[in-house]
Amino acid sequence: MRFMLLFSRQGKLRLQKWYLATADKDKKKMVRELMQVVLARKPKMCSFLEWRDLKVVYKRYASLYFCCAIEGQDNELITLELIHRYVELLDKYFGSVCELDIIFNFEKAYFILDEFVMGGEIQDTSKKSVLKAIEQADLLQEEDESPRSVLEEMGLA
Amino acid sequence: MFTNVCFCLGLKMVQVAEGCPKHSVLICVLFISGKSKEAEIKRINKELANIRSKFKGDKALDGYSKKKYVCKLLFIFLLGHDIDFGHMEAVNLLSSNRYTEKQIGYLFISVLVNSNSELIRLINNAIKNDLASRNPTFMGLALHCIANVGSREMAEAFAGEIPKILVAGDTMDSVKQSAALCLLRLYRTSPDLVPMGDWTSRVVHLLNDQHLGVVTAATSLITTLAQKNPEEFKTSVSLAVSRLSRIVTSASTDLQDYTYYFVPAPWLSVKLLRLLQCYPPPEDPAVRGRLTECLETILNKAQEPPKSKKVQHSNAKNAVLFEAISLIIHHDSEPNLLVRACNQLGQFLQHRETNLRYLALESMCTLASSEFSHEAVKTHIETVINALKTERDVSVRQRAVDLLYAMCDRSNAQQIVAEMLNYLETADYSIREEIVLKVAILAEKYAVDYTWYVDTILNLIRIAGDYVSEEVWYRVIQIVINRDDVQGYAAKTVFEALQAPACHENLVKVGGYILGEFGNLIAGDPRSSPLIQFNLLHSKFHLCSVPTRALLLSTYIKFVNLFPEIKTTIQDVLRSDSQLKNADVELQQRAVEYLRLSTIASTDILATVLEEMPPFPERESSILAKLKKKKGPGTVTDLEEIKKERSSDMNGSAEPASVNASAVSTPSPSADLLGLGAAPVTNSAPPPSSSGSLLVDVFSDSASAVAPLAPGSDDNFASPDLASSEVVSEEPADTVHDADELFHKFVCKNNGVLFENQLLQIGLKSEFRQNLGRMFIFYGNKTSTQFLNFTPTVICSDDLQSSLNLQTKPVDPTVDGGAQVQQVVNIECVSDFMEAPILNIQFRYGGTFQNLSVKLPITLNKFFQPTEMSSQDFFQRWKQLSNPKQEVQNIFKAKHPMDAEITKAKIIGFGSALLEEVDPNPANFVGAGIIHTKTTQIGCLLRLEPNLQAQMYRLTLRTSKEAVSQRLCELLSEQF
C-alpha cells in the first residue's frame, strides 16, 4: 500500500498515512486531487478506480471515506477488507466509532493503524492481537498519569 | 453529560448534544458552525504564537507541558496547517521514560519529520537507545518510527541491526512482526543498505512459525526480498505451499481469531499466493501437486454456497480466489486450471456486485493473453459487449473496453471494432480518445481488407472527430500511401465523405491529402472530375483552421501537376487577396511560392517537384506508441511528452504545421511536408531531409539526417580528441550546445572530453555504483589569460529535480591561464528520469562575458547493474514482461558499420550484462540488468537483432516500467 487517507464528505482530511516518502507539496496535491475524484463518485459505483499509476480502493462509512492507494499487483478485495478490519478495530476501541472520535482522539486512530498496518503491509490480522497491543499501551499510560484525553488536556490550556 | 467548559486552541467550545451521545465532547465552534476560514486561520496563528513563546520562554518546560504543546501542534497540522517548529521539542520527548511522552514524540516525528539531517542524528540516537532497551513496548515504538520515516539515513543506521532483532531467539512475537515490516520498508527505500546474509534462511523459516501474525508479516518481507533476490529465497516456495495447503484445508474455526468472516486467514493466503508469483511453477513434483490441489480447492470453494450473507465473507473469499487466479495466469502452464479460472470469471461477469464485475473484467484481460485460455475468454464476448452497453459505472465500462481489446483477434475483429464504434457514439468523454486509439490499432492490425480499414478510420473521424489525434490520421495516410491496392478506393471514399454538408476538419485533412496524391485515380468519373474535386475541397477551405488551410494549399499545387486543365482556376484562387495578403505568414508564403512555382516551372519540373509521395519507411505504429504512453504513469508529464514527440517522433511527416521558421525562410518550399522536399531526388525511400529542420528528427533513421559521429564507430568509444573536434564554438553562446552526438557518446562510456572550444575544455571522469555516482568535471583554461568569476552551475529542471539528486561544491572563481580546475558532482538517482541535467558555465574572459551550456551526460543507464542469467530464466522473465506497456521497440538504420565485437562492447558499456548463448539466433544480442534507483529497482531485458542485409537493427526493451523501457530504448538506439 502506498498511502491511506480518511476524509469526510465535506472534503476535510481526517487522517493521512504515507508509506512511501513523498514531498509535502505532492502530498497536498495528491490528497486534493484524489478527494475530488472519490467524492464525485456515486454510491453504487465500484470501489476501485485507476488513478495515476495506482489503484485506489475506497469505502464510505457514514460520513467518512476510507481510501487506500495500492500498486498494480496488489489485491483490491483484500484491501477493501483491510479497510473494514480497521473500522472494526476503531469501533471496538471507541465503542461505535464516529468521525468526532477520530478528530479528537487522532493519536489513538494513528496508534491503532500503526499496530495494524506497518510499512504499507498488514502486521497482524487478528483483532485480538491488535487491540491487546493498544490496551497494553493504554495501561502504561495510566501508570504514567491519570488518563486525560488529548481534548481535555487541550481544554486546560 | 457535559461537565467541562473547554477552550480548545483558545476557542470557545460548545457542546453538541446529539450526534455523539457517548462522549461529552465539546467541539470547537469553528468546526461546526463553519466560521470563516479566515477566522480559523487567525485563531490558529494566535495559538501557534502562544506555543512558540512557550517553547522559547526562559522557563524550562516540564515533560508534560512539552507533550501537551507538541500534541497541539500535531492537531493543528492535521487540520491542514503548516507547522515549521516544535521538532526539537518532539525529539526531546523521545528520551523521556514516560510512555505517553515518548509516544507523542514518536508520533510527531513520524508525521512531520522529513529527512532533516541535523535532527535525524538525534532521533536515531533515541531510537538506538529504545531498540537496546529490551522493553518490547519501547522497541515497538522505535521500530514503528523507523518504518514511518523510512529515510536513507535511518536505513544506514539500522539496516544492519534489525535483521538481528528479527531472528533473535528471545524476541517477542509482536516485536518480530514489527521488525519484519520495518526491514521491508527500509529495503524498499534503500535495498543496497540491507545486507543479505545468514539471517535470510532463518527468515524463510518464519513461514513455519506458530504465530500466524508473525507468518503474515514475514511473508510480506520475503515476497519483497524474493522479487529482487529469487535465488536467495528459493526455499520459501515449498514452505509457502505447505502453509497455504494447511490454511485452505482447515475448518473455518481452526484458526480462531485469524478466521475472518468464516474465511480462514484470507490475508495470509493472499500473501502466500503473491509470494509464489515471484517464482515459476515448483519443479519438485510433490510440491507442484500439492499446490495444484490448493488451487483446485480454492476454485471449488468458490462454487460452494456462502457461509455468510455478509459482504465481508464473500469479499475475503473472492480476494483469495482472485489471487489464486493471478497465480494460475502467472504460471500459465496448467490448461485445465486456466480454463476453470476463465469459467469462474465468466460467472462473475454477470454478478450483481459491481466490484466483482470490475475485477472479473480486469483479470480476464490478462487471461486473454494466454494461449491456453484465449479461446475460452472469447466465448464471453457477448457478455462483455453487453457490459459496455449497460454498465452504469464508467470505470467498469473502461475495463470492458480493455477486455474487448485484449480478446480481439482476426476472427472477431470486425464485430469488436463495430461494437466499439457503436459505443463511441455515446461513450464518456474521458475515455473517448483511448477508444479511438484502440479502434485504430485493431482496425490496422486485423485488416484483411484495407478498404475495411479505410472505412473504419473515416467512421472514427465522423463519430468522434475531435478525439481523433494526429497520430491516427497520419497513420491512415501512411497506409494508403504504402499500399497501392487501396489508393483508388480511399480517394473515392473520402470524396464521398466530403460531400456531407458538415464534416469534421480531420476529414478535410485526410481528404485533402489523399485527393492531392490520388485524386487522379477517380478523375475519370464525370461525377468526380478534377474541377468538382477542387471545388468540393475549396468549399471547406474557409471553415478550416490555419494548419488545414496550409495543407489544402499544398493539395492545390499538387492538383496543378495532376490536372493541368484546372491550373488557371487554381492560380486564380492562389492569386486572390485573401491568399496573397493573408495575415498568416505561413499561408501567405505558401500562396506566393506555389503561385510562382506554378507560373515559372516547366511541366517536367512540376512533375518532379510534385511527384507522388514515396512510401513511408515501416516503423512501429505511432498510434500504438501513443496508446502505450497514454496508459502509462504520470499522465501530466506524458501529455507534455506527447506534445513534444508530435514534432519529432512521427513516422510519417504528414504534419503540415511543422514547417518551421528556418524552412519558411528558404527560397523554395523545400521543407514542405507534403513531400516537396523529397521530390528533387529519386522516388525511393527513405526521403532525405535536406532542410535540416524538424525533418531531421522525423526521419532520424535516414543516414543523411543525423550527422554521423565519425566514419569509424570504434572512435565512438575511445577518442577524446575526436570529441574535441566535434563542437568548436567560436562564440560561446547562451543557448544549450546541442552536442547531442557528444552526449550520446557518453551513454556507453564514463570518461572523455565533453566540450571544447577555443577558450575552454571540459573533461569528465565518472563512476557509478547502484543508485549512486560521482562525476569529476575538469575545466581547462586553454588561453594564457585568467578566467574571472568562473561559475559553473548544474541545473535540473523541476521534473528532474525530484528524480535526480545532484550535489556540487563551488569552484574557485579564478582560473589561471593554462590551468585546470576540478569540480565533483555527487549523484543520487531517486527514481527513473528522462532528461539530462544542464551544465551552465559563466565567466569573464578578457573583458567579455562568456556563457555556455552543455548537457551533462548523466543518463538512466548509468545506474545499471549487470545481471547474468540462464537462457531459461531469461525467456521466462521475457515472457512475464509481455504486457504491451512494458515493451518498447525501435527499428532503425545502422549509423555505423555493423561489427559484432563493437556492438558487444557497446552493450556492456551501456551497463547491462551481455548474455551469451541465450538467443537461439547467435547473431542476436541479448542483455539483462537492473536499474537501481533509490525508490525501486527495475529489471531490464534487452534484445538487439541486426539485419546485415538491410543494414538495420531492431531493438526491443522490456522492463517492468514503461518509461524506463522507453528511455533505455532511446538511449541505446543512438549507439549503433
mmCIF file with all atom_site columns, N, CA and C in Angstrom, chain B residues 888-918:
data_model
loop_
_atom_site.group_PDB
_atom_site.id
_atom_site.type_symbol
_atom_site.label_atom_id
_atom_site.label_alt_id
_atom_site.label_comp_id
_atom_site.label_asym_id
_atom_site.label_entity_id
_atom_site.label_seq_id
_atom_site.pdbx_PDB_ins_code
_atom_site.Cartn_x
_atom_site.Cartn_y
_atom_site.Cartn_z
_atom_site.occupancy
_atom_site.B_iso_or_equiv
_atom_site.pdbx_formal_charge
_atom_site.auth_seq_id
_atom_site.auth_comp_id
_atom_site.auth_asym_id
_atom_site.auth_atom_id
_atom_site.pdbx_PDB_model_num
ATOM 1  N N  . VAL B 1 888 ? 9.141  -1.759  -25.385 1.00 0.00 ? 888 VAL B N  1
ATOM 2  C CA . VAL B 1 888 ? 9.329  -0.688  -26.350 1.00 0.00 ? 888 VAL B CA 1
ATOM 3  C C  . VAL B 1 888 ? 10.273 -1.200  -27.418 1.00 0.00 ? 888 VAL B C  1
ATOM 4  N N  . GLN B 1 889 ? 9.919  -0.935  -28.652 1.00 0.00 ? 889 GLN B N  1
ATOM 5  C CA . GLN B 1 889 ? 10.727 -1.467  -29.736 1.00 0.00 ? 889 GLN B CA 1
ATOM 6  C C  . GLN B 1 889 ? 11.080 -0.340  -30.695 1.00 0.00 ? 889 GLN B C  1
ATOM 7  N N  . ASN B 1 890 ? 12.247 -0.443  -31.257 1.00 0.00 ? 890 ASN B N  1
ATOM 8  C CA . ASN B 1 890 ? 12.642 0.551   -32.244 1.00 0.00 ? 890 ASN B CA 1
ATOM 9  C C  . ASN B 1 890 ? 13.382 -0.157  -33.368 1.00 0.00 ? 890 ASN B C  1
ATOM 10 N N  . ILE B 1 891 ? 13.004 0.192   -34.574 1.00 0.00 ? 891 ILE B N  1
ATOM 11 C CA . ILE B 1 891 ? 13.699 -0.356  -35.729 1.00 0.00 ? 891 ILE B CA 1
ATOM 12 C C  . ILE B 1 891 ? 14.420 0.799   -36.393 1.00 0.00 ? 891 ILE B C  1
ATOM 13 N N  . PHE B 1 892 ? 15.701 0.650   -36.622 1.00 0.00 ? 892 PHE B N  1
ATOM 14 C CA . PHE B 1 892 ? 16.417 1.810   -37.124 1.00 0.00 ? 892 PHE B CA 1
ATOM 15 C C  . PHE B 1 892 ? 17.575 1.386   -38.008 1.00 0.00 ? 892 PHE B C  1
ATOM 16 N N  . LYS B 1 893 ? 18.016 2.295   -38.801 1.00 0.00 ? 893 LYS B N  1
ATOM 17 C CA . LYS B 1 893 ? 19.129 2.049   -39.718 1.00 0.00 ? 893 LYS B CA 1
ATOM 18 C C  . LYS B 1 893 ? 20.442 2.129   -38.953 1.00 0.00 ? 893 LYS B C  1
ATOM 19 N N  . ALA B 1 894 ? 21.379 1.286   -39.342 1.00 0.00 ? 894 ALA B N  1
ATOM 20 C CA . ALA B 1 894 ? 22.687 1.326   -38.711 1.00 0.00 ? 894 ALA B CA 1
ATOM 21 C C  . ALA B 1 894 ? 23.370 2.635   -39.074 1.00 0.00 ? 894 ALA B C  1
ATOM 22 N N  . LYS B 1 895 ? 23.951 3.281   -38.088 1.00 0.00 ? 895 LYS B N  1
ATOM 23 C CA . LYS B 1 895 ? 24.674 4.508   -38.380 1.00 0.00 ? 895 LYS B CA 1
ATOM 24 C C  . LYS B 1 895 ? 26.171 4.234   -38.464 1.00 0.00 ? 895 LYS B C  1
ATOM 25 N N  . HIS B 1 896 ? 26.565 3.065   -38.007 1.00 0.00 ? 896 HIS B N  1
ATOM 26 C CA . HIS B 1 896 ? 27.975 2.700   -38.018 1.00 0.00 ? 896 HIS B CA 1
ATOM 27 C C  . HIS B 1 896 ? 28.098 1.322   -38.650 1.00 0.00 ? 896 HIS B C  1
ATOM 28 N N  . PRO B 1 897 ? 29.310 0.981   -39.058 1.00 0.00 ? 897 PRO B N  1
ATOM 29 C CA . PRO B 1 897 ? 29.485 -0.372  -39.592 1.00 0.00 ? 897 PRO B CA 1
ATOM 30 C C  . PRO B 1 897 ? 29.009 -1.396  -38.575 1.00 0.00 ? 897 PRO B C  1
ATOM 31 N N  . MET B 1 898 ? 28.365 -2.453  -39.064 1.00 0.00 ? 898 MET B N  1
ATOM 32 C CA . MET B 1 898 ? 27.750 -3.401  -38.145 1.00 0.00 ? 898 MET B CA 1
ATOM 33 C C  . MET B 1 898 ? 28.759 -4.463  -37.748 1.00 0.00 ? 898 MET B C  1
ATOM 34 N N  . ASP B 1 899 ? 29.539 -4.172  -36.725 1.00 0.00 ? 899 ASP B N  1
ATOM 35 C CA . ASP B 1 899 ? 30.581 -5.083  -36.286 1.00 0.00 ? 899 ASP B CA 1
ATOM 36 C C  . ASP B 1 899 ? 30.152 -5.698  -34.957 1.00 0.00 ? 899 ASP B C  1
ATOM 37 N N  . ALA B 1 900 ? 30.118 -7.015  -34.895 1.00 0.00 ? 900 ALA B N  1
ATOM 38 C CA . ALA B 1 900 ? 29.577 -7.694  -33.716 1.00 0.00 ? 900 ALA B CA 1
ATOM 39 C C  . ALA B 1 900 ? 30.374 -7.360  -32.452 1.00 0.00 ? 900 ALA B C  1
ATOM 40 N N  . GLU B 1 901 ? 31.715 -7.312  -32.593 1.00 0.00 ? 901 GLU B N  1
ATOM 41 C CA . GLU B 1 901 ? 32.533 -7.080  -31.401 1.00 0.00 ? 901 GLU B CA 1
ATOM 42 C C  . GLU B 1 901 ? 32.268 -5.697  -30.831 1.00 0.00 ? 901 GLU B C  1
ATOM 43 N N  . ILE B 1 902 ? 32.170 -4.720  -31.730 1.00 0.00 ? 902 ILE B N  1
ATOM 44 C CA . ILE B 1 902 ? 31.915 -3.352  -31.262 1.00 0.00 ? 902 ILE B CA 1
ATOM 45 C C  . ILE B 1 902 ? 30.546 -3.297  -30.602 1.00 0.00 ? 902 ILE B C  1
ATOM 46 N N  . THR B 1 903 ? 29.596 -3.966  -31.206 1.00 0.00 ? 903 THR B N  1
ATOM 47 C CA . THR B 1 903 ? 28.253 -3.958  -30.626 1.00 0.00 ? 903 THR B CA 1
ATOM 48 C C  . THR B 1 903 ? 28.261 -4.540  -29.227 1.00 0.00 ? 903 THR B C  1
ATOM 49 N N  . LYS B 1 904 ? 28.972 -5.658  -29.075 1.00 0.00 ? 904 LYS B N  1
ATOM 50 C CA . LYS B 1 904 ? 29.061 -6.267  -27.741 1.00 0.00 ? 904 LYS B CA 1
ATOM 51 C C  . LYS B 1 904 ? 29.643 -5.274  -26.741 1.00 0.00 ? 904 LYS B C  1
ATOM 52 N N  . ALA B 1 905 ? 30.738 -4.644  -27.152 1.00 0.00 ? 905 ALA B N  1
ATOM 53 C CA . ALA B 1 905 ? 31.391 -3.696  -26.244 1.00 0.00 ? 905 ALA B CA 1
ATOM 54 C C  . ALA B 1 905 ? 30.422 -2.582  -25.863 1.00 0.00 ? 905 ALA B C  1
ATOM 55 N N  . LYS B 1 906 ? 29.606 -2.181  -26.812 1.00 0.00 ? 906 LYS B N  1
ATOM 56 C CA . LYS B 1 906 ? 28.680 -1.087  -26.510 1.00 0.00 ? 906 LYS B CA 1
ATOM 57 C C  . LYS B 1 906 ? 27.605 -1.530  -25.533 1.00 0.00 ? 906 LYS B C  1
ATOM 58 N N  . ILE B 1 907 ? 27.113 -2.744  -25.708 1.00 0.00 ? 907 ILE B N  1
ATOM 59 C CA . ILE B 1 907 ? 26.064 -3.218  -24.792 1.00 0.00 ? 907 ILE B CA 1
ATOM 60 C C  . ILE B 1 907 ? 26.623 -3.318  -23.382 1.00 0.00 ? 907 ILE B C  1
ATOM 61 N N  . ILE B 1 908 ? 27.881 -3.786  -23.282 1.00 0.00 ? 908 ILE B N  1
ATOM 62 C CA . ILE B 1 908 ? 28.486 -3.863  -21.952 1.00 0.00 ? 908 ILE B CA 1
ATOM 63 C C  . ILE B 1 908 ? 28.716 -2.454  -21.408 1.00 0.00 ? 908 ILE B C  1
ATOM 64 N N  . GLY B 1 909 ? 29.183 -1.571  -22.285 1.00 0.00 ? 909 GLY B N  1
ATOM 65 C CA . GLY B 1 909 ? 29.388 -0.187  -21.860 1.00 0.00 ? 909 GLY B CA 1
ATOM 66 C C  . GLY B 1 909 ? 28.085 0.460   -21.428 1.00 0.00 ? 909 GLY B C  1
ATOM 67 N N  . PHE B 1 910 ? 27.018 0.046   -22.031 1.00 0.00 ? 910 PHE B N  1
ATOM 68 C CA . PHE B 1 910 ? 25.694 0.570   -21.684 1.00 0.00 ? 910 PHE B CA 1
ATOM 69 C C  . PHE B 1 910 ? 25.334 0.182   -20.250 1.00 0.00 ? 910 PHE B C  1
ATOM 70 N N  . GLY B 1 911 ? 25.911 -0.898  -19.757 1.00 0.00 ? 911 GLY B N  1
ATOM 71 C CA . GLY B 1 911 ? 25.740 -1.234  -18.353 1.00 0.00 ? 911 GLY B CA 1
ATOM 72 C C  . GLY B 1 911 ? 25.079 -2.570  -18.106 1.00 0.00 ? 911 GLY B C  1
ATOM 73 N N  . SER B 1 912 ? 24.464 -3.148  -19.120 1.00 0.00 ? 912 SER B N  1
ATOM 74 C CA . SER B 1 912 ? 23.785 -4.412  -18.866 1.00 0.00 ? 912 SER B CA 1
ATOM 75 C C  . SER B 1 912 ? 24.757 -5.553  -19.072 1.00 0.00 ? 912 SER B C  1
ATOM 76 N N  . ALA B 1 913 ? 24.391 -6.722  -18.562 1.00 0.00 ? 913 ALA B N  1
ATOM 77 C CA . ALA B 1 913 ? 25.211 -7.896  -18.828 1.00 0.00 ? 913 ALA B CA 1
ATOM 78 C C  . ALA B 1 913 ? 24.939 -8.335  -20.254 1.00 0.00 ? 913 ALA B C  1
ATOM 79 N N  . LEU B 1 914 ? 25.973 -8.845  -20.925 1.00 0.00 ? 914 LEU B N  1
ATOM 80 C CA . LEU B 1 914 ? 25.781 -9.388  -22.262 1.00 0.00 ? 914 LEU B CA 1
ATOM 81 C C  . LEU B 1 914 ? 25.640 -10.893 -22.105 1.00 0.00 ? 914 LEU B C  1
ATOM 82 N N  . LEU B 1 915 ? 24.472 -11.418 -22.461 1.00 0.00 ? 915 LEU B N  1
ATOM 83 C CA . LEU B 1 915 ? 24.221 -12.833 -22.210 1.00 0.00 ? 915 LEU B CA 1
ATOM 84 C C  . LEU B 1 915 ? 24.555 -13.638 -23.461 1.00 0.00 ? 915 LEU B C  1
ATOM 85 N N  . GLU B 1 916 ? 25.536 -14.522 -23.311 1.00 0.00 ? 916 GLU B N  1
ATOM 86 C CA . GLU B 1 916 ? 25.948 -15.341 -24.438 1.00 0.00 ? 916 GLU B CA 1
ATOM 87 C C  . GLU B 1 916 ? 25.094 -16.596 -24.479 1.00 0.00 ? 916 GLU B C  1
ATOM 88 N N  . GLU B 1 917 ? 24.895 -17.102 -25.654 1.00 0.00 ? 917 GLU B N  1
ATOM 89 C CA . GLU B 1 917 ? 24.194 -18.363 -25.853 1.00 0.00 ? 917 GLU B CA 1
ATOM 90 C C  . GLU B 1 917 ? 22.811 -18.368 -25.227 1.00 0.00 ? 917 GLU B C  1
ATOM 91 N N  . VAL B 1 918 ? 22.153 -17.237 -25.277 1.00 0.00 ? 918 VAL B N  1
ATOM 92 C CA . VAL B 1 918 ? 20.789 -17.170 -24.754 1.00 0.00 ? 918 VAL B CA 1
ATOM 93 C C  . VAL B 1 918 ? 19.813 -17.154 -25.916 1.00 0.00 ? 918 VAL B C  1
#
